[in-house]
């Protein structure tokens, strides 16, 4: 299960969901990044969101970038955390909804 999952907003405009491995004053290291992609839906008021590979043409699973390329970091919503964990750990966390 991802311990330090963050959304990184990059200067390229991409939002990536990734597990932060390490940070220094100048760099950030992360692994298993995915791009957050907004997908058009039939209802324009509620677009769908999907994940796409980031660095898809690389064999690397871990990356180091200069912090100057990161505009901000954000804590992801629980639905993103659950989906990410299902993709990379094989564990799917159920929603905390009560069945009546």
mmCIF file of N, CA and C in Angstrom:
data_model
loop_
_atom_site.group_PDB
_atom_site.id
_atom_site.type_symbol
_atom_site.label_atom_id
_atom_site.label_comp_id
_atom_site.label_asym_id
_atom_site.label_seq_id
_atom_site.Cartn_x
_atom_site.Cartn_y
_atom_site.Cartn_z
ATOM 1 N N UNK A 1 0.845 -1.181 0.000
ATOM 2 C CA UNK A 1 0.000 0.000 0.000
ATOM 3 C C UNK A 1 0.893 1.247 0.000
ATOM 4 N N UNK A 2 0.518 2.217 -0.802
ATOM 5 C CA UNK A 2 1.315 3.435 -0.909
ATOM 6 C C UNK A 2 1.323 4.191 0.411
ATOM 7 N N UNK A 3 2.497 4.541 0.860
ATOM 8 C CA UNK A 3 2.634 5.226 2.144
ATOM 9 C C UNK A 3 2.521 6.736 1.984
ATOM 10 N N UNK A 4 3.211 7.300 0.995
ATOM 11 C CA UNK A 4 3.220 8.746 0.820
ATOM 12 C C UNK A 4 2.745 9.087 -0.587
ATOM 13 N N UNK A 5 1.474 8.899 -0.824
ATOM 14 C CA UNK A 5 0.882 9.145 -2.130
ATOM 15 C C UNK A 5 0.543 10.621 -2.263
ATOM 16 N N UNK A 6 0.987 11.226 -3.372
ATOM 17 C CA UNK A 6 0.769 12.651 -3.612
ATOM 18 C C UNK A 6 0.393 12.879 -5.070
ATOM 19 N N UNK A 7 -0.270 13.997 -5.313
ATOM 20 C CA UNK A 7 -0.471 14.480 -6.673
ATOM 21 C C UNK A 7 0.553 15.585 -6.880
ATOM 22 N N UNK A 8 1.353 15.460 -7.940
ATOM 23 C CA UNK A 8 2.310 16.497 -8.286
ATOM 24 C C UNK A 8 1.779 17.257 -9.492
ATOM 25 N N UNK A 9 1.641 18.557 -9.373
ATOM 26 C CA UNK A 9 1.277 19.423 -10.508
ATOM 27 C C UNK A 9 2.600 19.876 -11.105
ATOM 28 N N UNK A 10 2.870 19.474 -12.350
ATOM 29 C CA UNK A 10 4.137 19.795 -12.989
ATOM 30 C C UNK A 10 4.030 21.050 -13.843
ATOM 31 N N UNK A 11 5.168 21.650 -14.130
ATOM 32 C CA UNK A 11 5.191 22.850 -14.968
ATOM 33 C C UNK A 11 4.702 22.556 -16.380
ATOM 34 N N UNK A 12 4.672 21.297 -16.783
ATOM 35 C CA UNK A 12 4.155 20.903 -18.096
ATOM 36 C C UNK A 12 2.628 20.954 -18.139
ATOM 37 N N UNK A 13 1.999 21.119 -16.961
ATOM 38 C CA UNK A 13 0.541 21.112 -16.864
ATOM 39 C C UNK A 13 -0.013 19.761 -16.468
ATOM 40 N N UNK A 14 0.846 18.745 -16.432
ATOM 41 C CA UNK A 14 0.401 17.409 -16.054
ATOM 42 C C UNK A 14 0.184 17.317 -14.548
ATOM 43 N N UNK A 15 -0.827 16.537 -14.169
ATOM 44 C CA UNK A 15 -1.029 16.150 -12.779
ATOM 45 C C UNK A 15 -0.682 14.673 -12.711
ATOM 46 N N UNK A 16 0.287 14.321 -11.861
ATOM 47 C CA UNK A 16 0.624 12.906 -11.731
ATOM 48 C C UNK A 16 0.375 12.449 -10.302
ATOM 49 N N UNK A 17 -0.170 11.259 -10.198
ATOM 50 C CA UNK A 17 -0.412 10.609 -8.917
ATOM 51 C C UNK A 17 0.725 9.622 -8.736
ATOM 52 N N UNK A 18 1.442 9.741 -7.619
ATOM 53 C CA UNK A 18 2.641 8.928 -7.457
ATOM 54 C C UNK A 18 2.994 8.745 -5.987
ATOM 55 N N UNK A 19 3.811 7.759 -5.721
ATOM 56 C CA UNK A 19 4.319 7.543 -4.365
ATOM 57 C C UNK A 19 5.660 8.253 -4.239
ATOM 58 N N UNK A 20 5.749 9.187 -3.314
ATOM 59 C CA UNK A 20 6.987 9.923 -3.070
ATOM 60 C C UNK A 20 7.945 9.010 -2.315
ATOM 61 N N UNK A 21 9.145 8.851 -2.867
ATOM 62 C CA UNK A 21 10.158 7.997 -2.252
ATOM 63 C C UNK A 21 11.099 8.813 -1.387
ATOM 64 N N UNK A 22 11.524 9.984 -1.914
ATOM 65 C CA UNK A 22 12.491 10.808 -1.194
ATOM 66 C C UNK A 22 12.424 12.229 -1.746
ATOM 67 N N UNK A 23 12.835 13.184 -0.924
ATOM 68 C CA UNK A 23 12.927 14.570 -1.359
ATOM 69 C C UNK A 23 14.190 15.181 -0.791
ATOM 70 N N UNK A 24 14.814 16.029 -1.593
ATOM 71 C CA UNK A 24 15.933 16.841 -1.112
ATOM 72 C C UNK A 24 15.528 18.292 -1.343
ATOM 73 N N UNK A 25 16.429 19.199 -1.074
ATOM 74 C CA UNK A 25 16.144 20.609 -1.337
ATOM 75 C C UNK A 25 15.920 20.838 -2.826
ATOM 76 N N UNK A 26 16.640 20.065 -3.671
ATOM 77 C CA UNK A 26 16.605 20.300 -5.114
ATOM 78 C C UNK A 26 15.787 19.307 -5.925
ATOM 79 N N UNK A 27 15.557 18.096 -5.399
ATOM 80 C CA UNK A 27 14.909 17.054 -6.205
ATOM 81 C C UNK A 27 13.792 16.355 -5.451
ATOM 82 N N UNK A 28 12.967 15.669 -6.227
ATOM 83 C CA UNK A 28 11.947 14.790 -5.661
ATOM 84 C C UNK A 28 12.037 13.452 -6.401
ATOM 85 N N UNK A 29 12.053 12.366 -5.621
ATOM 86 C CA UNK A 29 12.094 11.015 -6.169
ATOM 87 C C UNK A 29 10.731 10.376 -5.954
ATOM 88 N N UNK A 30 10.239 9.703 -6.990
ATOM 89 C CA UNK A 30 8.934 9.062 -6.886
ATOM 90 C C UNK A 30 8.906 7.796 -7.719
ATOM 91 N N UNK A 31 7.913 6.935 -7.425
ATOM 92 C CA UNK A 31 7.807 5.681 -8.176
ATOM 93 C C UNK A 31 6.373 5.421 -8.589
ATOM 94 N N UNK A 32 6.232 4.615 -9.627
ATOM 95 C CA UNK A 32 4.932 4.201 -10.175
ATOM 96 C C UNK A 32 3.994 5.386 -10.450
ATOM 97 N N UNK A 33 4.472 6.391 -11.190
ATOM 98 C CA UNK A 33 3.599 7.535 -11.459
ATOM 99 C C UNK A 33 2.567 7.241 -12.541
ATOM 100 N N UNK A 34 1.386 7.845 -12.385
ATOM 101 C CA UNK A 34 0.348 7.800 -13.414
ATOM 102 C C UNK A 34 -0.175 9.220 -13.626
ATOM 103 N N UNK A 35 -0.480 9.534 -14.890
ATOM 104 C CA UNK A 35 -1.076 10.827 -15.199
ATOM 105 C C UNK A 35 -2.557 10.772 -14.880
ATOM 106 N N UNK A 36 -3.090 11.843 -14.341
ATOM 107 C CA UNK A 36 -4.526 11.965 -14.115
ATOM 108 C C UNK A 36 -5.096 12.615 -15.368
ATOM 109 N N UNK A 37 -6.006 11.907 -16.021
ATOM 110 C CA UNK A 37 -6.546 12.350 -17.297
ATOM 111 C C UNK A 37 -8.053 12.546 -17.172
ATOM 112 N N UNK A 38 -8.529 13.719 -17.560
ATOM 113 C CA UNK A 38 -9.975 13.975 -17.573
ATOM 114 C C UNK A 38 -10.511 13.483 -18.907
ATOM 115 N N UNK A 39 -11.510 12.620 -18.832
ATOM 116 C CA UNK A 39 -12.103 12.010 -20.017
ATOM 117 C C UNK A 39 -13.507 12.574 -20.193
ATOM 118 N N UNK A 40 -13.828 13.089 -21.376
ATOM 119 C CA UNK A 40 -15.176 13.618 -21.586
ATOM 120 C C UNK A 40 -16.245 12.545 -21.351
ATOM 121 N N UNK A 41 -17.360 12.971 -20.820
ATOM 122 C CA UNK A 41 -18.476 12.051 -20.612
ATOM 123 C C UNK A 41 -19.728 12.642 -21.243
ATOM 124 N N UNK A 42 -20.809 11.888 -21.229
ATOM 125 C CA UNK A 42 -22.070 12.365 -21.812
ATOM 126 C C UNK A 42 -22.616 13.572 -21.057
ATOM 127 N N UNK A 43 -22.353 13.612 -19.756
ATOM 128 C CA UNK A 43 -22.804 14.731 -18.931
ATOM 129 C C UNK A 43 -21.625 15.668 -18.698
ATOM 130 N N UNK A 44 -21.593 16.844 -19.346
ATOM 131 C CA UNK A 44 -20.437 17.742 -19.210
ATOM 132 C C UNK A 44 -20.231 18.280 -17.793
ATOM 133 N N UNK A 45 -21.249 18.154 -16.927
ATOM 134 C CA UNK A 45 -21.108 18.624 -15.544
ATOM 135 C C UNK A 45 -20.342 17.635 -14.679
ATOM 136 N N UNK A 46 -20.189 16.406 -15.157
ATOM 137 C CA UNK A 46 -19.475 15.405 -14.365
ATOM 138 C C UNK A 46 -18.541 14.597 -15.265
ATOM 139 N N UNK A 47 -17.391 15.176 -15.628
ATOM 140 C CA UNK A 47 -16.445 14.443 -16.463
ATOM 141 C C UNK A 47 -15.861 13.252 -15.712
ATOM 142 N N UNK A 48 -15.461 12.265 -16.453
ATOM 143 C CA UNK A 48 -14.825 11.083 -15.871
ATOM 144 C C UNK A 48 -13.321 11.332 -15.760
ATOM 145 N N UNK A 49 -12.700 10.627 -14.853
ATOM 146 C CA UNK A 49 -11.262 10.740 -14.651
ATOM 147 C C UNK A 49 -10.661 9.356 -14.788
ATOM 148 N N UNK A 50 -9.523 9.294 -15.474
ATOM 149 C CA UNK A 50 -8.815 8.033 -15.630
ATOM 150 C C UNK A 50 -7.337 8.235 -15.364
ATOM 151 N N UNK A 51 -6.610 7.128 -15.321
ATOM 152 C CA UNK A 51 -5.172 7.164 -15.123
ATOM 153 C C UNK A 51 -4.489 6.621 -16.365
ATOM 154 N N UNK A 52 -3.396 7.255 -16.755
ATOM 155 C CA UNK A 52 -2.593 6.811 -17.890
ATOM 156 C C UNK A 52 -1.144 6.725 -17.426
ATOM 157 N N UNK A 53 -0.372 5.851 -18.039
ATOM 158 C CA UNK A 53 1.037 5.745 -17.631
ATOM 159 C C UNK A 53 1.776 7.065 -17.809
ATOM 160 N N UNK A 54 2.732 7.306 -16.957
ATOM 161 C CA UNK A 54 3.641 8.453 -17.086
ATOM 162 C C UNK A 54 5.034 7.869 -17.251
ATOM 163 N N UNK A 55 5.763 8.342 -18.231
ATOM 164 C CA UNK A 55 7.062 7.729 -18.536
ATOM 165 C C UNK A 55 6.876 6.360 -19.152
ATOM 166 N N UNK A 56 5.804 6.237 -19.953
ATOM 167 C CA UNK A 56 5.407 4.931 -20.474
ATOM 168 C C UNK A 56 6.418 4.278 -21.410
ATOM 169 N N UNK A 57 7.367 5.035 -21.935
ATOM 170 C CA UNK A 57 8.350 4.457 -22.844
ATOM 171 C C UNK A 57 9.665 4.140 -22.133
ATOM 172 N N UNK A 58 9.655 4.237 -20.821
ATOM 173 C CA UNK A 58 10.838 3.956 -20.014
ATOM 174 C C UNK A 58 10.674 2.634 -19.278
ATOM 175 N N UNK A 59 11.787 1.953 -19.055
ATOM 176 C CA UNK A 59 11.764 0.738 -18.234
ATOM 177 C C UNK A 59 11.784 1.081 -16.746
ATOM 178 N N UNK A 60 12.097 2.326 -16.438
ATOM 179 C CA UNK A 60 12.185 2.755 -15.040
ATOM 180 C C UNK A 60 10.814 2.739 -14.378
ATOM 181 N N UNK A 61 10.820 2.421 -13.110
ATOM 182 C CA UNK A 61 9.627 2.530 -12.269
ATOM 183 C C UNK A 61 9.790 3.649 -11.257
ATOM 184 N N UNK A 62 11.039 4.098 -11.078
ATOM 185 C CA UNK A 62 11.336 5.178 -10.138
ATOM 186 C C UNK A 62 12.027 6.309 -10.899
ATOM 187 N N UNK A 63 11.651 7.549 -10.562
ATOM 188 C CA UNK A 63 12.144 8.720 -11.276
ATOM 189 C C UNK A 63 12.604 9.779 -10.285
ATOM 190 N N UNK A 64 13.528 10.626 -10.730
ATOM 191 C CA UNK A 64 13.996 11.767 -9.952
ATOM 192 C C UNK A 64 13.879 12.987 -10.859
ATOM 193 N N UNK A 65 13.171 14.024 -10.385
ATOM 194 C CA UNK A 65 13.077 15.266 -11.153
ATOM 195 C C UNK A 65 13.479 16.439 -10.266
ATOM 196 N N UNK A 66 13.857 17.506 -10.921
ATOM 197 C CA UNK A 66 14.209 18.734 -10.222
ATOM 198 C C UNK A 66 12.935 19.353 -9.661
ATOM 199 N N UNK A 67 12.981 19.819 -8.421
ATOM 200 C CA UNK A 67 11.791 20.411 -7.797
ATOM 201 C C UNK A 67 11.301 21.659 -8.519
ATOM 202 N N UNK A 68 12.148 22.268 -9.327
ATOM 203 C CA UNK A 68 11.712 23.448 -10.072
ATOM 204 C C UNK A 68 10.641 23.100 -11.100
ATOM 205 N N UNK A 69 10.468 21.808 -11.400
ATOM 206 C CA UNK A 69 9.432 21.365 -12.333
ATOM 207 C C UNK A 69 8.107 21.049 -11.640
ATOM 208 N N UNK A 70 8.077 21.172 -10.318
ATOM 209 C CA UNK A 70 6.861 20.886 -9.545
ATOM 210 C C UNK A 70 6.250 22.216 -9.102
ATOM 211 N N UNK A 71 5.019 22.476 -9.563
ATOM 212 C CA UNK A 71 4.319 23.701 -9.195
ATOM 213 C C UNK A 71 3.784 23.581 -7.775
ATOM 214 N N UNK A 72 3.145 22.434 -7.472
ATOM 215 C CA UNK A 72 2.636 22.187 -6.122
ATOM 216 C C UNK A 72 2.398 20.703 -5.927
ATOM 217 N N UNK A 73 2.217 20.318 -4.667
ATOM 218 C CA UNK A 73 1.852 18.946 -4.329
ATOM 219 C C UNK A 73 0.503 18.980 -3.631
ATOM 220 N N UNK A 74 -0.265 17.921 -3.831
ATOM 221 C CA UNK A 74 -1.608 17.852 -3.249
ATOM 222 C C UNK A 74 -1.856 16.459 -2.680
ATOM 223 N N UNK A 75 -2.679 16.387 -1.655
ATOM 224 C CA UNK A 75 -3.111 15.110 -1.093
ATOM 225 C C UNK A 75 -4.282 14.610 -1.950
ATOM 226 N N UNK A 76 -4.184 13.391 -2.479
ATOM 227 C CA UNK A 76 -5.260 12.892 -3.342
ATOM 228 C C UNK A 76 -6.519 12.518 -2.560
ATOM 229 N N UNK A 77 -7.653 12.555 -3.268
ATOM 230 C CA UNK A 77 -8.907 12.114 -2.665
ATOM 231 C C UNK A 77 -8.859 10.598 -2.467
ATOM 232 N N UNK A 78 -9.683 10.096 -1.570
ATOM 233 C CA UNK A 78 -9.643 8.676 -1.204
ATOM 234 C C UNK A 78 -9.917 7.755 -2.389
ATOM 235 N N UNK A 79 -10.792 8.155 -3.303
ATOM 236 C CA UNK A 79 -11.084 7.321 -4.476
ATOM 237 C C UNK A 79 -9.826 7.113 -5.322
ATOM 238 N N UNK A 80 -8.994 8.147 -5.445
ATOM 239 C CA UNK A 80 -7.738 8.018 -6.188
ATOM 240 C C UNK A 80 -6.780 7.084 -5.456
ATOM 241 N N UNK A 81 -6.709 7.217 -4.135
ATOM 242 C CA UNK A 81 -5.847 6.352 -3.330
ATOM 243 C C UNK A 81 -6.259 4.892 -3.512
ATOM 244 N N UNK A 82 -7.556 4.627 -3.438
ATOM 245 C CA UNK A 82 -8.051 3.254 -3.591
ATOM 246 C C UNK A 82 -7.712 2.689 -4.957
ATOM 247 N N UNK A 83 -7.930 3.476 -6.013
ATOM 248 C CA UNK A 83 -7.657 3.012 -7.369
ATOM 249 C C UNK A 83 -6.163 2.777 -7.575
ATOM 250 N N UNK A 84 -5.340 3.679 -7.079
ATOM 251 C CA UNK A 84 -3.883 3.533 -7.198
ATOM 252 C C UNK A 84 -3.423 2.263 -6.480
ATOM 253 N N UNK A 85 -3.905 2.071 -5.266
ATOM 254 C CA UNK A 85 -3.526 0.874 -4.516
ATOM 255 C C UNK A 85 -3.964 -0.396 -5.232
ATOM 256 N N UNK A 86 -5.124 -0.376 -5.861
ATOM 257 C CA UNK A 86 -5.594 -1.538 -6.606
ATOM 258 C C UNK A 86 -4.678 -1.823 -7.799
ATOM 259 N N UNK A 87 -4.179 -0.758 -8.422
ATOM 260 C CA UNK A 87 -3.310 -0.932 -9.581
ATOM 261 C C UNK A 87 -1.932 -1.459 -9.201
ATOM 262 N N UNK A 88 -1.357 -0.978 -8.103
ATOM 263 C CA UNK A 88 0.030 -1.291 -7.790
ATOM 264 C C UNK A 88 0.231 -2.282 -6.649
ATOM 265 N N UNK A 89 -0.759 -2.472 -5.801
ATOM 266 C CA UNK A 89 -0.570 -3.425 -4.708
ATOM 267 C C UNK A 89 -1.474 -4.636 -4.833
ATOM 268 N N UNK A 90 -2.463 -4.541 -5.704
ATOM 269 C CA UNK A 90 -3.401 -5.644 -5.845
ATOM 270 C C UNK A 90 -4.447 -5.677 -4.745
ATOM 271 N N UNK A 91 -4.395 -4.698 -3.843
ATOM 272 C CA UNK A 91 -5.364 -4.627 -2.746
ATOM 273 C C UNK A 91 -6.381 -3.556 -3.075
ATOM 274 N N UNK A 92 -7.648 -3.912 -3.074
ATOM 275 C CA UNK A 92 -8.709 -2.947 -3.333
ATOM 276 C C UNK A 92 -9.416 -2.651 -2.032
ATOM 277 N N UNK A 93 -9.387 -1.383 -1.628
ATOM 278 C CA UNK A 93 -10.030 -0.969 -0.389
ATOM 279 C C UNK A 93 -11.487 -0.628 -0.676
ATOM 280 N N UNK A 94 -12.424 -1.218 0.053
ATOM 281 C CA UNK A 94 -13.832 -0.910 -0.180
ATOM 282 C C UNK A 94 -14.190 0.492 0.298
ATOM 283 N N UNK A 95 -15.214 1.074 -0.334
ATOM 284 C CA UNK A 95 -15.725 2.358 0.134
ATOM 285 C C UNK A 95 -16.321 2.165 1.514
ATOM 286 N N UNK A 96 -16.275 3.204 2.317
ATOM 287 C CA UNK A 96 -16.836 3.125 3.675
ATOM 288 C C UNK A 96 -18.316 3.513 3.640
ATOM 289 N N UNK A 97 -19.091 2.766 2.886
ATOM 290 C CA UNK A 97 -20.524 3.028 2.811
ATOM 291 C C UNK A 97 -21.253 1.894 3.523
ATOM 292 N N UNK A 98 -22.278 2.261 4.212
ATOM 293 C CA UNK A 98 -23.066 1.268 4.931
ATOM 294 C C UNK A 98 -24.164 0.764 4.015
ATOM 295 N N UNK A 99 -24.289 -0.550 3.945
ATOM 296 C CA UNK A 99 -25.351 -1.151 3.131
ATOM 297 C C UNK A 99 -26.579 -1.315 4.009
ATOM 298 N N UNK A 100 -27.678 -0.777 3.558
ATOM 299 C CA UNK A 100 -28.934 -0.892 4.309
ATOM 300 C C UNK A 100 -29.827 -1.918 3.681
#
